[in-house]
Amino acid sequence: MPPSVSLLFGVHAHQPIGNFPEVVMDAHERCYKPFLQTLYRYPEFRFAVHFSGWLLDFLFDHFPQDMALLQDMVARGQIELFGAGETEPVLAVIPDRDRIGQIRTFSAKLKKKLGQRPQGAWLTERVWESTVIPALADCGIRYVIVDDYHFICAGKDKTELSGYFTTEENRRRLDLFPISEALRYKLPFSPAPDAVSYIESLADHLPSGQQPAAVYFDDIEKFGIWPETYQWVYEQGWLEQFIQGVLASPYITPQHYRDYHASEKTRGIIYLPTTSYIEMSEWTLPAAPAHIYADLVQQAKAEGWYEQNKPFIRGGIWKNFFSRYPESNWMHKRMLGLSARFAKLPTKQRMESMQQCLYASQANDAYWHGLFGGLYLPHLRRAIYNNLIELEALLDDCSPRPPLFTEDTDLDGVEEIYLHNTTLQAVLKLDGSASICELDAYPLKHNFADTLTCQPEHYHRKIQLNAQQNSTHHDTGIASAHDRISFKHEIHPVDLEPDPHPQFLFIDRLNDSLLTSYQHQPSDSGEVIFQTASGQISVNKQIRIADHQLIVQYDLAGDTNGAMMHTEINLAMPSCDGPAGRYRQHETILSGFGQPLELAALTVITLEDDTLQGDLTLTTSHAVRLLARPHFTVSQSEGGFEKIMQAVKLTLSWPASIQRQTISLQYKQRNSTS
């Protein structure tokens, strides 16, 4: 018998909760459907698959015939199913009780829908912390897959990584398979014969008595959704050629992880550092450190000393995203607070809908940003807030909170004031700005303050250098999305300028001076009062809520002659610059949210949003000048650099001689009398 290698081939299929249905439909047509149909024709090609819970439900609802293929392949023993958290959370950043609940919920779903309970699990973004071991083990998971990079960072050599290893935490055992970085970059980007030859070359890497494994587990979206891959993988036949090459090879045996795990012994004990895949090391860093890191890596590669020193040239960890992006940190800490409230409820009060909202709010995609839009995509953040706000309302029904209270939610050293009733909630930062960092309409399940602040990104440097060509290209095959530079939109230098302050509501200026020294004044009247002074002018700012209305009142005193008061209101409107959002004044439609708008004397304007299924009306007690414009950020995605509208920015201006100005925002739900 010639020496052979076990090919442990697995794919991970995922779409974010809140993604547009047409995007998921397109992903199915270009990837999930042709992939399953191709593999179905080769029952002897065994492989593993993980579909995230939300995507699996979507596909069963919309494409039952293709899911019947999946069921058949599981039943005939071709597919091994892998578990995970139900909503694809990063397990390391949610409470242990939620880890267990998420894993058990998804394992039960796989058993019910597909007839198989998983022994292995996919770790979201391969984020590894040893704290996740007990939850996985307690849920019946026996092994997980992580990158070979994790092992190299623990001191292993690549030549040792063709089997599985064992780790433990608090007397719970878990086995670990190392995904081959080389295979991740070869499949499906290099020609199929080259990929097959590479796998064959691994057959002699271990001493007699040990069966070597070629471990591959990566995003299925690389097989049809990434640029050029649909033509390459299906129209030009890469996938079929690869499968046929593997099956024809006398040196390769396609095998399930569970069978390999059952027949082979562990290669020994190992303890991995906190890390993720190597690209994440750069993405988690702020722009300036990321420049240094990327330049160091490029220098090391050019000088030929990168590979042997790679484990010692490390960037950041996944949790850095909470430090990098205050908006991500805020969502995460709000989620943790609601999880704790849910856990404290008596069992008889815990509703399934509460748990579903909690788990959905833990979906990973909107909390970070790398090669895909992630945190930069408003509809993904909106899905998080939809569930957080719905859960909070359900919890308030069971265990009401005080109508006004103070806490440091995001652990930044600055307290916030929560002011809420049953329909509206305003959260105010006590940072001297007297601004509103969250404005929730409970019936709409929407946070009008969900706006992302423009900040420098490492990849902006590529735009500034005006790179027009792919940075690297293979001589044969196609380029990975990691290696491409392309532009979905025209980007100008002004588009990359960072915002001078967080994009909250009611950020005030007196003439050209930003008011940042508001002092909170105690009050027993149910309103929040701030006071400050600029030059000879004092400003008193009162904020209160009433039913569906937020009311902000300014009282100015002193030498106001010739002075102008300005306030900036950033509003997250779901329709963004699409056709479903518009400004209306009385019966006149003025423009869409994506166009600038200027009005010299405004007392009332309505922001209509069909996606929101609600309207927001702004009124002022005295006429103001309005400047409205869309607020964009620039980010990267698989398709290239793009501008994404985050909010409408309304700037209201009025003479300071108007000693009292009252501004209100009132929302109305469509098809409702409220």
XYZ file of C-alpha atoms in Angstrom:
674
model
C 0.000 0.000 0.000
C 1.402 3.422 -0.891
C 1.479 5.960 1.954
C -1.742 7.962 2.145
C -3.056 11.138 3.721
C -6.538 11.634 5.174
C -8.218 14.669 3.646
C -10.403 16.270 6.304
C -12.325 18.718 4.128
C -14.843 21.083 5.713
C -16.716 24.240 4.757
C -18.433 26.907 6.832
C -21.556 28.644 5.465
C -22.794 31.809 7.112
C -24.821 34.933 6.452
C -25.251 37.663 9.062
C -28.537 38.048 10.903
C -30.189 41.085 9.345
C -28.595 40.653 5.938
C -30.735 41.631 2.968
C -32.792 38.675 1.668
C -31.704 39.367 -1.910
C -28.058 39.037 -0.834
C -28.728 35.642 0.743
C -30.707 34.559 -2.335
C -27.797 35.525 -4.561
C -25.348 33.682 -2.296
C -27.488 30.578 -2.592
C -27.612 30.747 -6.381
C -23.895 31.378 -6.814
C -22.552 29.209 -4.021
C -24.675 27.049 -1.717
C -26.823 25.485 -4.439
C -24.100 24.639 -6.995
C -21.752 23.464 -4.233
C -24.318 21.008 -2.830
C -25.377 19.869 -6.296
C -21.780 19.205 -7.306
C -20.877 17.306 -4.133
C -24.106 15.304 -4.327
C -22.834 13.648 -7.511
C -19.844 12.237 -5.601
C -21.193 10.318 -2.571
C -17.765 8.803 -1.887
C -16.290 12.279 -1.297
C -16.804 12.729 2.423
C -16.690 16.168 3.942
C -17.848 18.291 6.873
C -20.139 21.297 6.792
C -21.327 23.949 9.168
C -24.329 26.120 8.326
C -25.024 28.849 10.876
C -28.445 28.633 12.513
C -30.109 31.662 10.920
C -28.854 30.728 7.449
C -29.959 27.115 7.846
C -33.477 28.274 8.750
C -33.532 30.657 5.792
C -32.468 27.965 3.335
C -35.003 25.462 4.654
C -37.741 28.083 4.305
C -36.788 29.245 0.804
C -34.981 26.327 -0.840
C -36.426 23.063 0.505
C -35.326 21.072 -2.565
C -31.680 21.946 -2.046
C -31.980 21.264 1.666
C -33.366 17.854 0.743
C -30.011 17.193 -0.949
C -28.277 18.178 2.271
C -30.521 15.862 4.289
C -29.849 13.020 1.869
C -26.077 13.518 2.025
C -26.202 13.464 5.837
C -28.392 10.333 5.834
C -26.106 8.417 3.452
C -23.037 9.246 5.539
C -21.378 11.682 3.154
C -21.608 14.736 5.395
C -20.494 15.296 8.967
C -22.290 18.221 10.592
C -20.399 20.662 12.793
C -21.984 22.573 15.642
C -21.431 26.110 16.950
C -23.396 28.801 18.717
C -26.908 29.120 17.301
C -26.462 32.709 16.065
C -22.737 32.487 15.255
C -21.465 34.384 18.304
C -17.812 34.716 19.214
C -18.050 32.363 22.180
C -15.179 34.051 24.001
C -17.115 37.323 24.429
C -20.473 36.093 25.720
C -21.272 34.771 29.225
C -20.656 31.083 29.879
C -24.367 30.446 30.466
C -25.104 31.851 27.004
C -22.308 29.812 25.416
C -23.907 26.650 26.743
C -27.386 27.747 25.685
C -26.247 28.763 22.201
C -24.357 25.501 21.561
C -27.133 23.273 22.886
C -29.781 25.151 20.919
C -27.907 24.703 17.652
C -27.024 21.052 18.294
C -30.707 20.338 18.930
C -31.604 22.116 15.671
C -29.167 19.958 13.694
C -30.592 16.812 15.238
C -34.166 17.876 14.473
C -33.637 19.184 10.926
C -30.868 16.897 9.697
C -30.872 13.921 12.031
C -27.316 14.259 13.354
C -25.970 15.665 16.625
C -22.494 17.133 16.143
C -19.312 15.969 17.825
C -17.211 18.789 16.386
C -17.751 22.540 16.435
C -16.825 25.525 14.297
C -15.388 28.436 16.286
C -16.603 31.739 14.911
C -13.690 33.519 13.218
C -11.499 30.849 14.845
C -11.303 33.089 17.920
C -9.615 30.981 20.576
C -9.596 31.549 24.310
C -9.221 28.659 26.716
C -12.253 29.925 28.654
C -14.553 28.422 25.987
C -13.401 24.843 26.655
C -15.757 23.970 29.553
C -18.900 25.111 27.723
C -17.987 23.181 24.579
C -17.109 20.031 26.504
C -20.210 20.233 28.687
C -22.335 20.397 25.531
C -20.896 17.164 24.136
C -18.430 18.750 21.711
C -15.314 16.592 21.490
C -13.177 18.576 19.040
C -12.928 21.946 17.305
C -10.845 23.267 14.425
C -8.510 26.240 14.683
C -5.724 27.522 12.436
C -2.256 26.012 12.346
C -1.156 29.565 13.197
C -2.588 29.020 16.696
C -0.295 26.025 17.135
C 2.759 27.744 15.681
C 2.253 30.559 18.193
C 2.418 27.866 20.897
C 5.797 26.697 19.613
C 4.835 23.915 17.225
C 6.476 23.362 13.863
C 4.294 23.014 10.766
C 5.685 19.542 10.132
C 4.112 18.381 13.407
C 0.605 19.561 12.524
C -0.963 16.699 10.594
C -3.149 15.237 13.332
C -5.076 16.489 16.339
C -3.933 17.597 19.781
C -5.547 17.742 23.211
C -6.070 20.634 25.590
C -8.015 21.078 28.822
C -9.480 23.710 31.121
C -10.879 23.081 34.577
C -10.644 19.303 34.014
C -12.623 19.475 30.734
C -10.901 17.943 27.710
C -11.170 19.206 24.164
C -9.276 18.051 21.072
C -7.993 20.513 18.483
C -7.461 20.103 14.735
C -5.045 22.576 13.032
C -6.345 24.013 9.740
C -3.610 24.210 7.133
C -2.912 27.809 6.129
C -1.376 26.531 2.895
C -4.609 24.736 1.986
C -6.679 27.794 2.917
C -4.788 29.785 0.312
C -4.701 27.034 -2.318
C -8.404 26.104 -2.204
C -9.945 27.115 -4.518
C -7.485 29.689 -5.847
C -4.757 27.479 -7.318
C -5.442 25.062 -10.184
C -7.110 21.851 -9.017
C -4.227 19.524 -10.069
C -1.783 21.671 -8.100
C -3.988 21.510 -5.000
C -4.320 17.717 -5.303
C -0.561 17.326 -5.768
C 0.083 19.408 -2.674
C -2.214 17.188 -0.572
C -0.496 14.083 -1.927
C 2.866 15.510 -0.886
C 1.771 15.425 2.760
C 1.539 11.621 2.826
C 5.074 11.035 4.105
C 5.165 13.710 6.806
C 4.724 11.472 9.866
C 6.545 8.380 11.119
C 5.144 4.919 10.508
C 2.046 4.182 12.547
C 0.618 7.700 12.365
C -1.890 8.564 9.679
C -1.254 12.149 8.497
C -4.217 14.453 7.940
C -4.609 17.361 5.538
C -6.932 19.625 7.513
C -9.071 22.152 5.646
C -12.049 24.085 7.004
C -12.885 27.506 5.578
C -15.662 29.741 4.276
C -17.822 28.124 1.609
C -18.356 31.619 0.195
C -14.879 31.318 -1.333
C -16.490 28.750 -3.632
C -18.656 31.080 -5.679
C -19.234 34.418 -3.942
C -15.770 35.927 -3.742
C -14.721 37.817 -6.901
C -14.238 35.592 -9.977
C -14.834 32.414 -7.990
C -18.218 31.455 -9.477
C -16.728 31.312 -12.971
C -13.580 29.592 -11.728
C -15.184 27.037 -9.388
C -18.278 26.083 -11.402
C -18.220 27.397 -14.967
C -14.573 26.410 -15.463
C -15.050 23.280 -13.375
C -12.507 23.731 -10.579
C -14.610 21.999 -7.900
C -15.418 18.986 -10.047
C -11.772 18.689 -11.131
C -10.628 18.860 -7.519
C -13.074 16.180 -6.338
C -12.225 13.887 -9.243
C -8.518 14.401 -8.613
C -8.866 13.539 -4.939
C -10.950 10.434 -5.618
C -8.565 9.243 -8.323
C -5.498 9.662 -6.167
C -4.097 6.497 -4.526
C -2.526 8.721 -1.867
C -5.605 10.630 -0.594
C -8.514 9.301 1.466
C -11.439 11.703 2.058
C -12.497 11.114 5.643
C -14.797 12.553 8.276
C -13.277 14.302 11.247
C -15.212 11.993 13.555
C -13.788 8.855 11.922
C -10.244 10.168 11.983
C -10.717 11.249 15.590
C -12.000 7.811 16.544
C -9.210 5.872 14.806
C -6.187 8.048 15.590
C -4.589 8.979 18.880
C -3.899 12.517 20.007
C -0.492 13.955 19.140
C -0.229 15.210 22.718
C -1.179 17.997 25.088
C -1.099 21.631 23.977
C -2.150 25.001 25.358
C -2.905 27.670 22.772
C -2.542 31.422 23.244
C -5.460 33.780 22.795
C -5.570 34.426 19.056
C -7.485 34.076 15.796
C -6.388 33.588 12.181
C -3.370 35.565 11.133
C -5.206 38.236 9.076
C -7.220 39.144 12.170
C -3.981 40.171 13.915
C -3.815 43.187 11.614
C -7.524 43.980 11.421
C -7.882 44.368 15.180
C -5.230 47.087 15.387
C -5.884 50.849 15.119
C -4.559 52.450 11.957
C -1.179 53.685 13.210
C -0.097 50.414 14.894
C -1.525 48.480 11.934
C 0.744 50.466 9.602
C 3.758 49.494 11.713
C 2.665 45.861 11.876
C 1.984 45.593 8.135
C 5.264 47.301 7.243
C 7.160 44.953 9.540
C 5.514 41.915 7.956
C 6.262 43.225 4.455
C 9.886 43.879 5.394
C 10.221 40.410 6.912
C 8.826 38.778 3.781
C 11.064 40.826 1.496
C 14.144 39.918 3.525
C 13.187 36.262 3.782
C 12.880 35.928 7.562
C 9.097 36.067 7.974
C 8.070 32.409 7.926
C 10.394 31.223 10.665
C 9.576 34.260 12.841
C 5.849 34.555 12.080
C 4.628 33.433 15.544
C 6.660 36.218 17.151
C 5.344 38.984 14.903
C 1.849 39.201 16.324
C -0.766 41.914 16.160
C -3.900 42.278 18.252
C -6.622 39.949 19.533
C -10.283 39.891 18.567
C -11.479 41.721 21.703
C -9.461 44.749 20.554
C -12.456 45.621 18.375
C -14.241 46.751 21.543
C -11.336 49.096 22.246
C -11.057 50.288 18.646
C -14.729 51.030 18.055
C -16.775 52.653 20.845
C -19.926 51.720 18.932
C -19.038 48.022 19.069
C -18.134 48.244 22.740
C -21.429 49.980 23.515
C -23.493 47.266 21.818
C -21.491 44.553 23.561
C -21.862 46.024 27.039
C -25.566 46.686 26.490
C -25.902 43.021 25.479
C -24.052 41.843 28.589
C -26.292 43.951 30.807
C -29.468 42.545 29.268
C -28.087 38.998 29.470
C -27.557 39.491 33.200
C -31.101 40.837 33.629
C -32.527 37.873 31.722
C -30.543 35.434 33.865
C -31.909 37.004 37.054
C -35.544 36.512 36.038
C -37.404 33.681 37.757
C -37.571 30.690 35.418
C -41.336 30.989 34.996
C -40.936 34.539 33.645
C -38.323 33.676 31.028
C -39.980 33.569 27.642
C -38.532 31.858 24.581
C -38.806 35.144 22.692
C -36.501 36.759 25.246
C -33.864 34.095 24.730
C -34.161 34.370 20.957
C -33.628 38.150 21.119
C -30.656 37.717 23.443
C -28.986 35.143 21.231
C -29.636 37.194 18.081
C -28.033 40.228 19.749
C -24.876 38.133 20.234
C -24.353 37.430 16.505
C -20.761 38.356 15.733
C -20.919 40.188 12.414
C -21.838 43.711 13.532
C -19.247 43.819 16.308
C -16.107 43.857 14.169
C -14.648 44.735 10.788
C -12.053 43.129 8.567
C -12.273 42.180 4.922
C -16.073 42.457 4.874
C -18.247 45.395 5.924
C -19.260 44.134 9.375
C -19.583 46.952 11.878
C -19.630 49.469 9.033
C -22.914 48.086 7.669
C -25.870 49.900 9.279
C -28.344 47.083 8.595
C -26.197 44.627 10.567
C -25.950 46.944 13.578
C -29.659 47.608 13.249
C -30.356 43.885 13.607
C -28.415 43.884 16.886
C -30.341 46.876 18.196
C -33.682 45.470 17.004
C -33.119 42.521 19.298
C -31.589 44.442 22.196
C -34.449 46.922 22.252
C -37.116 44.237 21.945
C -35.487 42.239 24.751
C -35.222 45.314 26.970
C -38.924 46.067 26.529
C -39.844 42.473 27.406
C -37.626 42.592 30.493
C -39.107 45.922 31.580
C -42.571 44.369 31.422
C -41.454 41.701 33.903
C -39.015 43.687 36.020
C -39.370 47.461 35.554
C -36.367 49.756 35.847
C -36.438 53.211 37.470
C -37.477 55.872 34.935
C -34.147 57.647 35.477
C -30.865 56.107 36.606
C -27.118 56.451 36.090
C -24.410 53.889 35.313
C -21.164 53.522 33.353
C -22.483 51.043 30.809
C -19.487 50.881 28.478
C -16.813 50.968 31.210
C -15.101 54.020 29.730
C -14.970 55.951 33.000
C -17.837 58.236 31.982
C -21.315 57.625 33.353
C -24.511 57.699 31.310
C -27.987 58.788 32.344
C -30.884 56.585 31.241
C -34.166 58.425 30.816
C -37.032 56.221 29.645
C -40.725 55.404 29.611
C -42.583 52.499 28.011
C -42.195 53.854 24.479
C -38.968 55.887 24.372
C -35.490 55.848 25.897
C -32.739 58.467 25.774
C -29.235 57.718 27.051
C -27.085 60.771 27.750
C -23.301 60.902 28.082
C -21.976 62.742 31.146
C -18.800 63.645 29.252
C -19.424 67.372 29.120
C -21.175 67.287 25.755
C -24.714 66.790 27.140
C -25.368 64.740 24.008
C -27.525 61.664 23.454
C -25.672 58.463 22.582
C -28.746 56.220 22.278
C -32.335 57.076 21.398
C -34.638 54.049 21.315
C -38.189 53.862 20.041
C -39.490 50.648 21.600
C -42.443 50.045 19.251
C -40.103 50.494 16.257
C -37.282 48.485 17.909
C -34.931 51.129 16.580
C -32.038 53.196 17.915
C -31.996 56.557 16.139
C -28.505 57.247 17.535
C -26.898 54.206 15.897
C -24.303 56.137 13.868
C -20.712 55.081 13.212
C -17.999 57.681 13.665
C -15.439 58.102 10.876
C -12.001 57.065 12.080
C -8.718 56.286 10.331
C -8.348 52.742 9.022
C -5.154 50.980 8.003
C -6.498 50.248 4.516
C -7.161 53.954 3.900
C -3.445 54.156 3.177
C -4.003 52.060 0.058
C -6.615 54.541 -1.128
C -4.344 57.479 -0.377
C -1.623 55.847 -2.467
C -4.261 55.548 -5.208
C -3.405 51.916 -5.868
C -5.220 50.805 -8.970
C -3.789 47.336 -9.517
C -3.976 44.101 -7.555
C -1.068 44.036 -5.105
C -0.319 40.395 -5.860
C -1.471 38.026 -8.530
C -0.904 34.350 -8.991
C 0.754 33.217 -12.214
C -1.991 30.605 -12.481
C -5.392 30.440 -10.834
C -7.147 33.520 -9.503
C -6.367 36.090 -6.827
C -7.827 35.814 -3.354
C -9.971 38.697 -2.084
C -7.173 39.337 0.436
C -4.865 40.236 -2.456
C -7.174 42.551 -4.406
C -7.408 46.323 -4.556
C -10.560 47.611 -6.212
C -13.059 50.427 -5.819
C -16.837 50.161 -5.719
C -17.131 53.942 -5.384
C -14.950 56.912 -6.190
C -13.155 57.938 -2.993
C -11.818 61.476 -2.394
C -9.405 62.638 0.341
C -12.200 64.491 2.136
C -14.092 61.211 2.463
C -11.289 59.835 4.650
C -11.174 62.698 7.144
C -11.939 61.473 10.687
C -14.893 62.928 12.552
C -13.914 65.464 15.232
C -16.277 63.943 17.807
C -18.711 61.032 18.237
C -21.743 61.290 15.997
C -24.377 61.675 18.722
C -27.552 63.786 18.948
C -27.599 67.414 20.109
C -23.910 68.281 19.906
C -23.835 72.011 20.558
C -21.755 74.954 19.357
C -21.924 78.595 20.297
C -20.596 80.507 17.310
C -17.579 78.360 16.360
C -16.922 76.948 19.834
C -17.875 73.357 20.598
C -19.598 73.206 23.995
C -17.835 70.435 25.928
C -18.102 71.610 29.548
C -21.744 71.034 30.385
C -22.252 70.254 34.065
C -25.086 67.977 35.111
C -27.460 69.610 37.572
C -29.506 67.420 39.943
C -33.262 67.579 39.431
C -36.295 65.907 40.957
C -38.630 66.813 38.111
C -37.931 63.843 35.805
C -35.856 65.880 33.360
C -32.101 66.074 32.899
C -30.560 69.533 33.241
C -27.139 70.690 32.064
C -25.474 74.088 32.396
C -22.405 75.656 30.791
C -21.022 79.045 29.800
C -19.063 80.338 26.843
C -17.695 83.844 27.097
C -20.451 86.093 28.409
C -23.248 83.660 27.495
C -24.659 80.980 29.787
C -26.528 77.969 28.386
C -29.091 75.905 30.240
C -30.066 72.682 28.461
C -33.002 70.558 29.611
C -33.822 67.127 28.191
C -37.011 65.207 28.884
C -39.239 62.610 27.278
C -43.020 62.444 27.050
C -44.801 59.546 25.384
C -43.248 59.263 21.876
C -41.451 62.595 22.095
C -37.965 63.744 23.020
C -37.864 67.407 24.055
C -34.671 69.459 24.312
C -34.961 73.020 25.623
C -32.222 75.658 25.437
C -32.253 78.768 27.643
C -29.556 81.346 26.880
C -28.658 84.421 28.909
C -26.001 87.123 28.827
C -24.534 89.167 25.989
C -26.186 87.290 23.122
C -26.067 90.062 20.519
C -24.773 88.709 17.223
C -24.104 85.233 18.610
C -25.410 82.080 16.933
C -26.374 78.800 18.565
C -25.982 75.543 16.642
C -26.848 71.956 17.447
C -25.930 68.885 15.403
C -28.332 65.918 15.363
C -27.142 62.671 13.773
C -30.033 60.336 13.028
C -29.730 56.741 11.893
C -32.471 56.228 9.323
C -32.644 52.651 7.966
C -33.354 53.665 4.370
C -30.073 55.627 4.241
C -29.605 56.981 0.714
C -32.059 54.543 -0.839
C -35.398 55.505 -2.386
C -37.425 54.598 0.721
C -36.274 57.589 2.785
C -37.248 61.210 2.273
C -37.705 64.641 3.863
C -41.258 65.956 3.865
C -42.509 69.403 4.859
C -46.262 69.507 5.141
C -47.386 67.956 1.831
C -44.162 68.586 -0.056
C -41.396 66.027 -0.518
C -38.149 67.996 -0.389
C -35.509 65.387 -1.196
C -34.151 61.984 -0.264
C -31.865 61.420 2.718
C -28.911 60.975 0.387
C -29.091 64.564 -0.929
C -28.027 67.740 0.900
C -30.843 70.033 1.937
C -30.839 73.636 3.140
C -33.796 75.574 4.540
C -33.548 79.164 5.754
C -36.497 79.188 8.171
C -37.654 75.835 9.495
C -40.117 75.042 12.253
C -41.206 71.543 11.229
C -39.894 68.736 9.027
C -40.667 65.020 8.858
C -38.225 62.249 8.053
C -40.197 59.445 6.407
C -38.646 55.987 6.275
C -40.445 53.095 4.611
C -37.845 50.575 5.786
C -38.380 51.684 9.373
C -42.142 51.674 8.894
C -42.183 54.874 10.878
C -41.667 58.619 10.677
C -39.726 61.109 12.781
C -40.928 64.700 12.996
C -38.670 67.521 14.142
C -40.278 70.736 15.381
C -38.834 73.921 16.812
C -40.482 76.649 18.852
C -38.705 79.336 16.791
C -37.538 79.216 13.199
C -34.077 77.767 12.612
C -31.776 77.427 9.656
C -31.418 73.777 8.629
C -28.455 72.176 6.905
C -29.003 68.487 6.238
C -26.535 66.147 4.579
C -25.763 62.445 4.489
C -22.985 61.169 6.720
C -20.733 58.612 5.004
C -17.887 56.378 6.082
C -15.363 54.593 3.862
C -14.700 50.900 4.384
C -13.455 47.848 2.530
C -15.330 44.701 1.577
C -14.760 41.674 -0.646
C -15.992 43.810 -3.552
C -13.638 46.741 -2.931
C -13.532 50.108 -1.171
C -16.930 51.715 -0.733
C -18.778 54.657 0.793
C -21.585 53.710 3.159
C -24.195 56.144 4.443
C -24.464 55.938 8.213
C -26.904 58.727 9.116
C -28.479 62.012 8.217
C -26.692 64.940 9.825
C -29.027 67.789 10.716
C -27.470 71.067 11.827
C -29.910 73.593 13.309
C -28.845 77.225 13.777
C -30.612 80.177 15.402
C -29.706 83.560 16.901
C -28.673 83.319 20.541
C -30.899 86.324 21.138
C -33.779 83.826 21.048
C -33.418 83.135 24.702
C -35.554 79.986 24.752
C -35.560 77.450 21.942
C -37.393 74.155 22.227
C -36.661 71.317 19.820
C -38.648 68.113 19.771
C -38.306 64.797 17.979
C -41.484 62.742 17.797
C -41.713 59.364 16.133
C -44.788 57.752 14.709
C -45.241 54.120 13.828
C -46.914 53.398 10.499
C -50.361 51.770 10.595
C -50.672 52.853 14.192
C -52.731 55.439 16.013
C -49.919 56.038 18.492
